[in-house]
Short mmCIF file of N, CA and C and ligand atoms in Angstrom, two decimals:
data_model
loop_
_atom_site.label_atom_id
_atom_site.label_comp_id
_atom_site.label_asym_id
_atom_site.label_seq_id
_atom_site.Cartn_x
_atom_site.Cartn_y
_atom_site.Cartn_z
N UNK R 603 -9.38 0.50 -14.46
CA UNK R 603 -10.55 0.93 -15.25
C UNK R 603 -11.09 2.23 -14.68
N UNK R 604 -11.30 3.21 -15.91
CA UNK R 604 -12.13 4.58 -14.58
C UNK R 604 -12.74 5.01 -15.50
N UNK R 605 -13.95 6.06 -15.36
CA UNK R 605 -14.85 6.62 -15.80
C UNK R 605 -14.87 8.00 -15.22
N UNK R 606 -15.24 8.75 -16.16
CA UNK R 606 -15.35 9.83 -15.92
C UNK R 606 -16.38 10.57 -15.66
N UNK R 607 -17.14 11.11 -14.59
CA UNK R 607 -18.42 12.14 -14.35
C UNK R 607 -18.54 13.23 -14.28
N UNK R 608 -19.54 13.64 -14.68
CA UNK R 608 -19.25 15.64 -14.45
C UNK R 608 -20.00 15.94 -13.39
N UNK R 609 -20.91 15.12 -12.63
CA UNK R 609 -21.72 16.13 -12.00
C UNK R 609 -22.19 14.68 -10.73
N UNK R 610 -22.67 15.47 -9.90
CA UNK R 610 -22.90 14.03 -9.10
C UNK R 610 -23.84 13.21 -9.32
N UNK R 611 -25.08 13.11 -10.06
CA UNK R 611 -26.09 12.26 -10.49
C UNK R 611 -25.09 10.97 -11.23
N UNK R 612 -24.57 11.87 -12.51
CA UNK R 612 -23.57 10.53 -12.64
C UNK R 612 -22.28 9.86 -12.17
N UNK R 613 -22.31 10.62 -10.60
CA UNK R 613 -20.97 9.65 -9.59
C UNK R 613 -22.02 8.68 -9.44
N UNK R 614 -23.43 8.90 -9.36
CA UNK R 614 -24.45 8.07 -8.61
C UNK R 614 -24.53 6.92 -9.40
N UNK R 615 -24.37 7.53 -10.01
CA UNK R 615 -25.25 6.36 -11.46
C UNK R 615 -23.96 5.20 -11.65
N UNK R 616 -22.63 5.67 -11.31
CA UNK R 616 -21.52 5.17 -11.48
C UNK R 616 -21.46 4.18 -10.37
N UNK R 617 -21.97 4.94 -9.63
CA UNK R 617 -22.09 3.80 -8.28
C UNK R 617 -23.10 2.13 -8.12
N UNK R 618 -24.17 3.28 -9.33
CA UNK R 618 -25.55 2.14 -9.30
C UNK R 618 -24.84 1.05 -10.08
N UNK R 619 -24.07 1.33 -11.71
CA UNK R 619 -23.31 0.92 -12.49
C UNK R 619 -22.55 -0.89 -11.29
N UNK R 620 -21.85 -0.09 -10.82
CA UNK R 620 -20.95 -1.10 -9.86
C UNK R 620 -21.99 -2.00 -9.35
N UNK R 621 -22.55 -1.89 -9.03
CA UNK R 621 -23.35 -2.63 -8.26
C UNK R 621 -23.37 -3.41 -8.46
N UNK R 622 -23.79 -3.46 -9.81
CA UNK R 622 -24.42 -4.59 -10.38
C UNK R 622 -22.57 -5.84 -10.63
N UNK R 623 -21.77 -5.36 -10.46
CA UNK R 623 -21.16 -6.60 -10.91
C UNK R 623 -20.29 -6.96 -9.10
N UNK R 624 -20.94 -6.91 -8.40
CA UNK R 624 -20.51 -7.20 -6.81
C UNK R 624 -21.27 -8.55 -6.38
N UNK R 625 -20.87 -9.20 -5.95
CA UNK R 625 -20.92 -11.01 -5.29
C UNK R 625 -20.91 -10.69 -3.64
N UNK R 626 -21.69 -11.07 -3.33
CA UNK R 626 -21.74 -11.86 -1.75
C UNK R 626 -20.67 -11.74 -1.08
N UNK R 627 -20.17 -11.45 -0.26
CA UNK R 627 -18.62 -11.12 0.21
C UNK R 627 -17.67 -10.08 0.02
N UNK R 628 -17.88 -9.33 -1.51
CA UNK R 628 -17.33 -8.20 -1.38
C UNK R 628 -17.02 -7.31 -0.60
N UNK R 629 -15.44 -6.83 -0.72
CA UNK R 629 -15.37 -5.64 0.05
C UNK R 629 -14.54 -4.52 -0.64
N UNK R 630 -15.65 -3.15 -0.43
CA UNK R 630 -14.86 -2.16 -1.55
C UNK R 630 -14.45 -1.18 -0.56
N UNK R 631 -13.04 -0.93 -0.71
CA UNK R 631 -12.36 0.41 -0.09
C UNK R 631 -12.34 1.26 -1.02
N UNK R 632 -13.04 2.10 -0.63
CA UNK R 632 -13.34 3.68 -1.49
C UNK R 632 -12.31 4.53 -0.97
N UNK R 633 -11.59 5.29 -1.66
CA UNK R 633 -10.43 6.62 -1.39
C UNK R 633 -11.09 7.32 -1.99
N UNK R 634 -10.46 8.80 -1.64
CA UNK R 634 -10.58 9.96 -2.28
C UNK R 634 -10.44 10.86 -0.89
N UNK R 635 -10.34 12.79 -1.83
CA UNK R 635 -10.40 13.44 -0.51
C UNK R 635 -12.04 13.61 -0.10
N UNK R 636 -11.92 14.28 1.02
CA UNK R 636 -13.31 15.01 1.41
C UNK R 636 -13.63 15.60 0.32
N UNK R 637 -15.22 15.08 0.14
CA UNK R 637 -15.70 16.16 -1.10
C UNK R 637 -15.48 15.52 -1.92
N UNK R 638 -15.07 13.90 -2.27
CA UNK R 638 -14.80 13.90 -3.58
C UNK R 638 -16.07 13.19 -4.70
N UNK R 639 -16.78 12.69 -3.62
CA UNK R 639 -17.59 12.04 -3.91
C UNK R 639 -18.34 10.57 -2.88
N UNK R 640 -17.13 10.11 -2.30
CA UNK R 640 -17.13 8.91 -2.18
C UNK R 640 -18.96 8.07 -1.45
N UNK R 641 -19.96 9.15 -0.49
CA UNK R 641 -21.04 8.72 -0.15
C UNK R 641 -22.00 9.12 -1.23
N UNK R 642 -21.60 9.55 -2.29
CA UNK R 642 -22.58 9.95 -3.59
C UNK R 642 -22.60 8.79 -4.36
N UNK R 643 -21.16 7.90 -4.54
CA UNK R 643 -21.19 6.90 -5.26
C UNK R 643 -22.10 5.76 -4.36
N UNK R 644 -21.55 5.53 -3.15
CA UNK R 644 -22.20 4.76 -2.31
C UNK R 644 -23.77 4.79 -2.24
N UNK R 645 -24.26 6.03 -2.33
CA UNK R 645 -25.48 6.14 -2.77
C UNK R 645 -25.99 5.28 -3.93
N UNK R 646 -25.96 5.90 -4.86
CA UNK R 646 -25.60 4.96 -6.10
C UNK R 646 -26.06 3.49 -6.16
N UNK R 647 -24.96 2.90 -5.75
CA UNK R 647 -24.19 1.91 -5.15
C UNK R 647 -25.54 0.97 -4.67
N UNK R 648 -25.58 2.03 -3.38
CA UNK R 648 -26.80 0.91 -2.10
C UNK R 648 -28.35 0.79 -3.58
N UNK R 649 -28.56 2.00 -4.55
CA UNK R 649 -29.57 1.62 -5.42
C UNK R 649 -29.33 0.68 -6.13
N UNK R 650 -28.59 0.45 -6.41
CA UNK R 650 -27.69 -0.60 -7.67
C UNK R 650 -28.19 -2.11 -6.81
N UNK R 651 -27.97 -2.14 -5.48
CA UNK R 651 -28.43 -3.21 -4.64
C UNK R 651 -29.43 -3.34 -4.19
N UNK R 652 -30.36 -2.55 -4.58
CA UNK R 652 -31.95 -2.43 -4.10
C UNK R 652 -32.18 -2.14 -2.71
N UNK R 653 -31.45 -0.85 -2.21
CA UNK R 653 -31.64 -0.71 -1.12
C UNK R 653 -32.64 0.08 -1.01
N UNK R 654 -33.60 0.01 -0.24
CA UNK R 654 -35.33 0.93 -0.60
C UNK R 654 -35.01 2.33 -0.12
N UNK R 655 -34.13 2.46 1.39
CA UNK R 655 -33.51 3.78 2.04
C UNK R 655 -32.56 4.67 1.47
N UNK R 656 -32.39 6.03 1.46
CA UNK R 656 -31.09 6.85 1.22
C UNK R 656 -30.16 6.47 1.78
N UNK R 657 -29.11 5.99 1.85
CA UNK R 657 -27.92 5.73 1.82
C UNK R 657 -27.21 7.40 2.60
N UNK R 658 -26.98 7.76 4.17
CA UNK R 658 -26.50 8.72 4.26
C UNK R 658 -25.29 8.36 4.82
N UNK R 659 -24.17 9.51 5.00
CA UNK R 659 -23.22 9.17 5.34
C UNK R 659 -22.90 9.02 6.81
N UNK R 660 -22.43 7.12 6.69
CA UNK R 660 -22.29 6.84 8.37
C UNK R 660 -20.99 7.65 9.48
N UNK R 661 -20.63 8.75 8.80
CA UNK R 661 -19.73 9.28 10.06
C UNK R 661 -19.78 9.09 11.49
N UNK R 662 -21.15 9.62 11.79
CA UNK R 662 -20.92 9.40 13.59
C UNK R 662 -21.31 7.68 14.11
N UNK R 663 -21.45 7.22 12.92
CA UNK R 663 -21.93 5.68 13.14
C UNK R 663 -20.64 4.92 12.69
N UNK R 664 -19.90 5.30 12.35
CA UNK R 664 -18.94 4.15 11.87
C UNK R 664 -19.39 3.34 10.33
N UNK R 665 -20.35 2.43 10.78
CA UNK R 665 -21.18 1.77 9.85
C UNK R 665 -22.85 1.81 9.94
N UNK R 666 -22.97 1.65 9.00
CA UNK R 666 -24.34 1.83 8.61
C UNK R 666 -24.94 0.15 8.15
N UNK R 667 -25.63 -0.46 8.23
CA UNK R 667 -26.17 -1.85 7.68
C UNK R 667 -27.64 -1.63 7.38
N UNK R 668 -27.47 -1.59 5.48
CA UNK R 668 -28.89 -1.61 4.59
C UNK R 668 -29.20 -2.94 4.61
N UNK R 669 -30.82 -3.10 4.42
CA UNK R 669 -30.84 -4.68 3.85
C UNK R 669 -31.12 -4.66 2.35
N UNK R 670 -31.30 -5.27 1.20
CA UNK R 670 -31.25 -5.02 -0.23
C UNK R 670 -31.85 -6.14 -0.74
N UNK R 671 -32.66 -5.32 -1.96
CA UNK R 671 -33.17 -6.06 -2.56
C UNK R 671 -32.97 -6.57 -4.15
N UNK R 672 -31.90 -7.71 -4.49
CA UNK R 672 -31.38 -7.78 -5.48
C UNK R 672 -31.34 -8.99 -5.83
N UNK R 673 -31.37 -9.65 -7.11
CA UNK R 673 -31.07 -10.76 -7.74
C UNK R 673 -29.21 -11.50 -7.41
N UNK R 674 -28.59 -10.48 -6.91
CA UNK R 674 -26.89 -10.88 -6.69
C UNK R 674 -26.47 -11.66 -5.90
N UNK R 675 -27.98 -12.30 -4.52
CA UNK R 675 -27.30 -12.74 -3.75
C UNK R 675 -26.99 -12.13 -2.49
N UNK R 676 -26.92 -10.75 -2.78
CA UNK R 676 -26.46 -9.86 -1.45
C UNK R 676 -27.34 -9.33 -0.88
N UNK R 677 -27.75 -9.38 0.39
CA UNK R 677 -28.86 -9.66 1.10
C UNK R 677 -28.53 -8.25 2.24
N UNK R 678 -27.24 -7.68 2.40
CA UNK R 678 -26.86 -6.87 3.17
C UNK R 678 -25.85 -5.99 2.47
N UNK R 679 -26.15 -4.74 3.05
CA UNK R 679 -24.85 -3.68 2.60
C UNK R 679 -24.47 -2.87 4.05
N UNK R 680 -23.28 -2.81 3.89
CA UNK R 680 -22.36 -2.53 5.57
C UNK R 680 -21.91 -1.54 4.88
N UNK R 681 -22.13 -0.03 5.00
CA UNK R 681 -21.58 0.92 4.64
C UNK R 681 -20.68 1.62 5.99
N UNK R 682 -19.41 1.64 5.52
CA UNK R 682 -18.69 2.41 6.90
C UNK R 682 -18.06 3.94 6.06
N UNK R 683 -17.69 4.12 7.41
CA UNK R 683 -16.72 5.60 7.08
C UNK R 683 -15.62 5.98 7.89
N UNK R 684 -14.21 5.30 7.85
CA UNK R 684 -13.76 4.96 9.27
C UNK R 684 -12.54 6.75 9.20
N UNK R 685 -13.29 7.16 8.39
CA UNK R 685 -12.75 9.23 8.45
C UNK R 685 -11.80 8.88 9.90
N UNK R 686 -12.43 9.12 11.17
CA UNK R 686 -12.40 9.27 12.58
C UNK R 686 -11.26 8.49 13.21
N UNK R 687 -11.60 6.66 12.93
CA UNK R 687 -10.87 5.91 13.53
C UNK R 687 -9.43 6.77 13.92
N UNK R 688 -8.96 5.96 15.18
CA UNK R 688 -7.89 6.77 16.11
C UNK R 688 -6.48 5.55 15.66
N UNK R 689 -7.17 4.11 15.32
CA UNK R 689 -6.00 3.27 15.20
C UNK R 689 -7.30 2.05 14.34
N UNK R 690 -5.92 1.19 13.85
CA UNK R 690 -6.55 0.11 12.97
C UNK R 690 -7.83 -1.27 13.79
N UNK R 691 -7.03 -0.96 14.91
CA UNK R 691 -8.21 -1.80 16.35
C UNK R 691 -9.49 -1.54 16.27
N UNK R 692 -9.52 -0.36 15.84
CA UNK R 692 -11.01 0.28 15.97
C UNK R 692 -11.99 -0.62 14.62
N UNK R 693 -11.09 -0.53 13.14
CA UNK R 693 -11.64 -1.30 12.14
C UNK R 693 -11.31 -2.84 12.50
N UNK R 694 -10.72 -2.93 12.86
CA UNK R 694 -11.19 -4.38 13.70
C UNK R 694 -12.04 -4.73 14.76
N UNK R 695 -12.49 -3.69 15.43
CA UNK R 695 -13.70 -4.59 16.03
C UNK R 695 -14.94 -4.02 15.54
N UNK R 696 -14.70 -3.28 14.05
CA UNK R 696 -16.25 -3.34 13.32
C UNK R 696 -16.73 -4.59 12.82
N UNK R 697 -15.77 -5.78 12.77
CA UNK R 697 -15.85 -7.03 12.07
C UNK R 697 -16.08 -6.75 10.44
N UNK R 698 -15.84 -6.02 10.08
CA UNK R 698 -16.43 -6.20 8.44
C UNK R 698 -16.31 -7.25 8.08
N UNK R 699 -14.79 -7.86 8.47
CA UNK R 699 -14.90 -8.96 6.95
C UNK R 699 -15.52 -10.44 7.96
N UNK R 700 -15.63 -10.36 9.38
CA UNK R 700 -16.17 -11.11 9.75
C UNK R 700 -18.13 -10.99 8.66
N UNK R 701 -18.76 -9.74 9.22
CA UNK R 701 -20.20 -9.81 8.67
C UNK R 701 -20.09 -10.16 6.95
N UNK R 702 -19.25 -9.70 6.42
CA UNK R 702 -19.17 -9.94 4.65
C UNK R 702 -19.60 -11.16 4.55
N UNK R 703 -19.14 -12.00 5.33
CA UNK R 703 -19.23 -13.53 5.05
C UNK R 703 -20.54 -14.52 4.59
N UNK R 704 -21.37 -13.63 5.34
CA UNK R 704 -22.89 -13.60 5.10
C UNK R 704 -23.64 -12.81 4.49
N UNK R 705 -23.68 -13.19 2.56
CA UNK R 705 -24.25 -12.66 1.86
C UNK R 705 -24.57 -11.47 1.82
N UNK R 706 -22.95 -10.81 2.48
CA UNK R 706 -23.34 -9.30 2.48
C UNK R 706 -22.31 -8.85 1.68
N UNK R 707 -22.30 -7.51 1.47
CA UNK R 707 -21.11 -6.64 0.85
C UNK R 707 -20.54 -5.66 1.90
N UNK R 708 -19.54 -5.37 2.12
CA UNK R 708 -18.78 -4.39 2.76
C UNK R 708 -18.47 -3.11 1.86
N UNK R 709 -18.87 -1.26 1.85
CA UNK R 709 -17.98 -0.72 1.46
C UNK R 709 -17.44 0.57 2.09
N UNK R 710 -16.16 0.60 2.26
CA UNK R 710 -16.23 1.56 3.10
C UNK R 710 -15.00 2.47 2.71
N UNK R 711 -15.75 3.70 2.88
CA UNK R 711 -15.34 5.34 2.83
C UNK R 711 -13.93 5.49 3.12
N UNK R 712 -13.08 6.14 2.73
CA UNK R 712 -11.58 6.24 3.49
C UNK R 712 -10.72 4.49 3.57
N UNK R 713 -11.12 3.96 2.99
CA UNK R 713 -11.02 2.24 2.59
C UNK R 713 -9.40 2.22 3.15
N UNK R 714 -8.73 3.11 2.54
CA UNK R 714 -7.36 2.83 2.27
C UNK R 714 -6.49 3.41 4.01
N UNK R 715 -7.26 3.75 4.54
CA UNK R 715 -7.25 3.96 6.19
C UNK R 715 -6.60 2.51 6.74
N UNK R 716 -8.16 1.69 6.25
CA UNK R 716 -8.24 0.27 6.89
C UNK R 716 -7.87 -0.98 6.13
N UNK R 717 -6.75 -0.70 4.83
CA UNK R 717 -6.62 -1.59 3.94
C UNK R 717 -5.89 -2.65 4.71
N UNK R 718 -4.94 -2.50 5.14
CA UNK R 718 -4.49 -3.72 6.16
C UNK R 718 -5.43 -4.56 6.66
N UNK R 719 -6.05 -4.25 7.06
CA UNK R 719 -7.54 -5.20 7.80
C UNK R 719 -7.96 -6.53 7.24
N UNK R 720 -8.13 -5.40 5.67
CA UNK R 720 -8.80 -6.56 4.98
C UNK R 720 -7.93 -7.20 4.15
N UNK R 721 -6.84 -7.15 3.91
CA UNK R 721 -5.60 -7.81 2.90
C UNK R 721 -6.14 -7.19 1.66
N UNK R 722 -5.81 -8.61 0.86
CA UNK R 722 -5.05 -7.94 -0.74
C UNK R 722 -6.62 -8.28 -1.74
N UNK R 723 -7.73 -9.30 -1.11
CA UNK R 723 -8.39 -9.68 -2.12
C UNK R 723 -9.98 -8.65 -1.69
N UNK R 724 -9.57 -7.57 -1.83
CA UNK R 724 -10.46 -5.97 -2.03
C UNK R 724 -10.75 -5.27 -3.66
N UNK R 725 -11.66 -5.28 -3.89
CA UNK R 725 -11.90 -4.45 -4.47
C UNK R 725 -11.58 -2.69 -4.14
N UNK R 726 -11.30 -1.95 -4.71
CA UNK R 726 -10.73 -0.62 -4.65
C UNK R 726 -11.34 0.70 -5.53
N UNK R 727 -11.47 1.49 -5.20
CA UNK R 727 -12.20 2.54 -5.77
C UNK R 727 -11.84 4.12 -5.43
N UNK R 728 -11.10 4.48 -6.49
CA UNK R 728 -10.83 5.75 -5.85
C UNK R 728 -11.43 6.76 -6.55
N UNK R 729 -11.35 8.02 -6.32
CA UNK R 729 -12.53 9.02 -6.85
C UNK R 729 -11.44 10.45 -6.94
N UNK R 730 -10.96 10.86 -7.90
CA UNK R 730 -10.19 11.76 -7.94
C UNK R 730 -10.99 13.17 -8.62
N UNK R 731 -10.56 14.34 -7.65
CA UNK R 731 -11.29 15.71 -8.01
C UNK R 731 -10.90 16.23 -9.16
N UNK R 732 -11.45 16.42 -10.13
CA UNK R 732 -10.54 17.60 -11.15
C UNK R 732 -10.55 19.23 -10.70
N UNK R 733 -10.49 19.84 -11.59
CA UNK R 733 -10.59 21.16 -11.69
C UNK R 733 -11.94 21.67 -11.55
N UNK R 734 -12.64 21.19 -11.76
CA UNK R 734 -14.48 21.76 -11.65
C UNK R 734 -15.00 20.64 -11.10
N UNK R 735 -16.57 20.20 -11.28
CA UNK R 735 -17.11 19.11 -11.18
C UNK R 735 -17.17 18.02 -11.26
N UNK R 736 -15.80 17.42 -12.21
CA UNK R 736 -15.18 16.32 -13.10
C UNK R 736 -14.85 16.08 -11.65
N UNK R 737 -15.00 14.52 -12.10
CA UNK R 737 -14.40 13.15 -10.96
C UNK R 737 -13.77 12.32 -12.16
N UNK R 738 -12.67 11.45 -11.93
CA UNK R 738 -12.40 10.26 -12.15
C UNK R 738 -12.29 8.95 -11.23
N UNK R 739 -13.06 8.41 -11.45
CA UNK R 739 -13.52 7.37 -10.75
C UNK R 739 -12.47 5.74 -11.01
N UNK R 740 -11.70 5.69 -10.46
CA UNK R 740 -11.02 3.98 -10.80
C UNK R 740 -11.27 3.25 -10.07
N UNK R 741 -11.37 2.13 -10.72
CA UNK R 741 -12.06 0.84 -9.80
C UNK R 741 -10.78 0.02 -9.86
N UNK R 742 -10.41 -1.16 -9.08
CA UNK R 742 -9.28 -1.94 -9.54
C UNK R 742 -9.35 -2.88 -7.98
N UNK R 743 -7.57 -3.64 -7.92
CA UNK R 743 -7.59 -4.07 -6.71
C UNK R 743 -7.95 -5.81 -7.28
N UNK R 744 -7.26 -6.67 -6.51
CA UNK R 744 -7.52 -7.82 -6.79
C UNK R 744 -8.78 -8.62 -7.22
N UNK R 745 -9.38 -8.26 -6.02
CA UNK R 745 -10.94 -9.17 -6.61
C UNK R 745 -11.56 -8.27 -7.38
N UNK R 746 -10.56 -7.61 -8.54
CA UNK R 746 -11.32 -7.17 -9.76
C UNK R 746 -11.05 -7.95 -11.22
N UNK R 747 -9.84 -9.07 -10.52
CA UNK R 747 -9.04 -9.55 -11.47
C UNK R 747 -9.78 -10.35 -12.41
N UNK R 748 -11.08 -10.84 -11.77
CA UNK R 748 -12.23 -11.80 -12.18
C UNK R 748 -13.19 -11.45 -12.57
N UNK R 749 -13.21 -10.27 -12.79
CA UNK R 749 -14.23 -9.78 -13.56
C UNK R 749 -13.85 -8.21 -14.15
N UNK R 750 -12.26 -8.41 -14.88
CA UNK R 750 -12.54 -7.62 -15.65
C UNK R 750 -13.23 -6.94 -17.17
N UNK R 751 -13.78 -8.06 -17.65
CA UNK R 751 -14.43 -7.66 -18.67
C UNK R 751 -15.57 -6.78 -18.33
N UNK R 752 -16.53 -7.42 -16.99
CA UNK R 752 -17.69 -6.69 -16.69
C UNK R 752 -16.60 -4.93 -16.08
N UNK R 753 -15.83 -4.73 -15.66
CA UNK R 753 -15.12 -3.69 -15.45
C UNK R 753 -14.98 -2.89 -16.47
N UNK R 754 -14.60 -3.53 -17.40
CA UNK R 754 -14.19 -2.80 -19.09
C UNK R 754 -15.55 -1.96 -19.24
N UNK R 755 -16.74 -3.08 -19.41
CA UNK R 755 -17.98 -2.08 -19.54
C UNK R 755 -18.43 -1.14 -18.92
N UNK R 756 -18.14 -1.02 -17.52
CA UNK R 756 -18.16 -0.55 -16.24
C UNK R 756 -17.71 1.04 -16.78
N UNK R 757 -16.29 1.01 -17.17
CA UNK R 757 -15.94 1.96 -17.65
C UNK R 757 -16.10 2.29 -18.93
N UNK R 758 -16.30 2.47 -19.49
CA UNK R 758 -16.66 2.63 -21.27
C UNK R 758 -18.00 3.28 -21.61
P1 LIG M 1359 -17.25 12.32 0.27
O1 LIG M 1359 -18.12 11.24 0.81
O2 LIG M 1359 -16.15 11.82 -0.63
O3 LIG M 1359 -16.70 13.24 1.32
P2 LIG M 1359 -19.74 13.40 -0.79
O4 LIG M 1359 -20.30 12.39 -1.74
O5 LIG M 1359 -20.33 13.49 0.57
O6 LIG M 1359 -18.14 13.23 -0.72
O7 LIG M 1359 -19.85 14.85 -1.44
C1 LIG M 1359 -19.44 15.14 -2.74
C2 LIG M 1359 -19.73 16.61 -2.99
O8 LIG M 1359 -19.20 17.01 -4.25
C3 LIG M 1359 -21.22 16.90 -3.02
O9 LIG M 1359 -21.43 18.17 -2.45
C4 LIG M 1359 -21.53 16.93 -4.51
O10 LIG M 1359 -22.62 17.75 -4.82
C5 LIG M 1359 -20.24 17.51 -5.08
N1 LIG M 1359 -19.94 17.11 -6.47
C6 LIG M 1359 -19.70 17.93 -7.50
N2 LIG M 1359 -19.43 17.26 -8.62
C7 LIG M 1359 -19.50 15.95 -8.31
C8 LIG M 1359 -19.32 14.75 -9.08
N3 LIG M 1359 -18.97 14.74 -10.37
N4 LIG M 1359 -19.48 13.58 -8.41
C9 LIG M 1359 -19.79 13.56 -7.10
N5 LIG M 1359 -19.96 14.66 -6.33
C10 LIG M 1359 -19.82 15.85 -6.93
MG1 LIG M 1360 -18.51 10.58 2.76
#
């Protein structure tokens, strides 16, 4: 499923969009290059979850942990950015999918770095540059398999 944006308010809005169809445990690996978007959507994203703070990008932090205020259940957002990591050890002792477990969501930047980590039942999100301002945004990845209708709308 992907959508298309021209400008970054609506990567944001694309992000807020998602939000809303994410459960307790989620974990989204975001791709794309530098620049493509990926902490604009996350922005987005942490609003979509009622996060009251800006959402900046956790580079020198690894991860970032919002608390949120939402009807979904999800009580936490673990934003990472594992850009840096030197080896996959390193996304293993961030625990993500240990903290997910507890009514939180995981999403993190460069996702496809640390896809091993988390296996196959990820949500996925990649953010492709066009020629100007245009992004295409695809969402997909197993634990999308269950809710693709809310996806269909997602994109449309
Ligand atoms: P990433 O986290 O992928 O490195 P950022 O979200 O930090 O990317 O930055 C995206 C940059 O691209 C910002 O400078 C933003 O203004 C610019 N930009 C231009 N068009 C778009 C768009 N359609 N969606 C998102 N960002 C865009
Ligand atoms: Mg970023």
């Amino acid at each position: 499923m992907s959508r298309v944006t021209a400008d970054p308010s609506a990567t944001e809005r694309a992000g807020e969009e998602f939000a809303r169809l994410l459960r307790p445990g989620d974990v989204v690996l975001l791709s794309g290059p530098l620049g493509a978007g990926k902490t604009t959507f996350v922005r987005g994203l942490a609003r979509g979850l009622g996060v009251l703070e800006r959402a900046t990008s956790p580079t020198f932090t690894m991860v970032r942990e919002h608390r949120c205020h939402n009807d979904l259940g999800i009580v936490t957002l673990h934003h990472a950015d594992v850009y840096r990591i030197q080896s996959l050890d390193e996304v293993v002792d961030l625990a993500l999918g240990e903290l997910v477990e507890e009514a939180a969501v995981a999403v993190v930047e460069w996702g496809e770095l640390a896809a091993p980590v988390f296996g196959e039942d990820v949500l996925t999100v990649f953010i492709g540059v066009g020629s100007d301002d245009r992004r295409t945004i695809d969402a997909d990845g197993a634990g999308a398999r269950d809710r693709a209708e809310a996806l269909a709308r997602w994109a449309s």
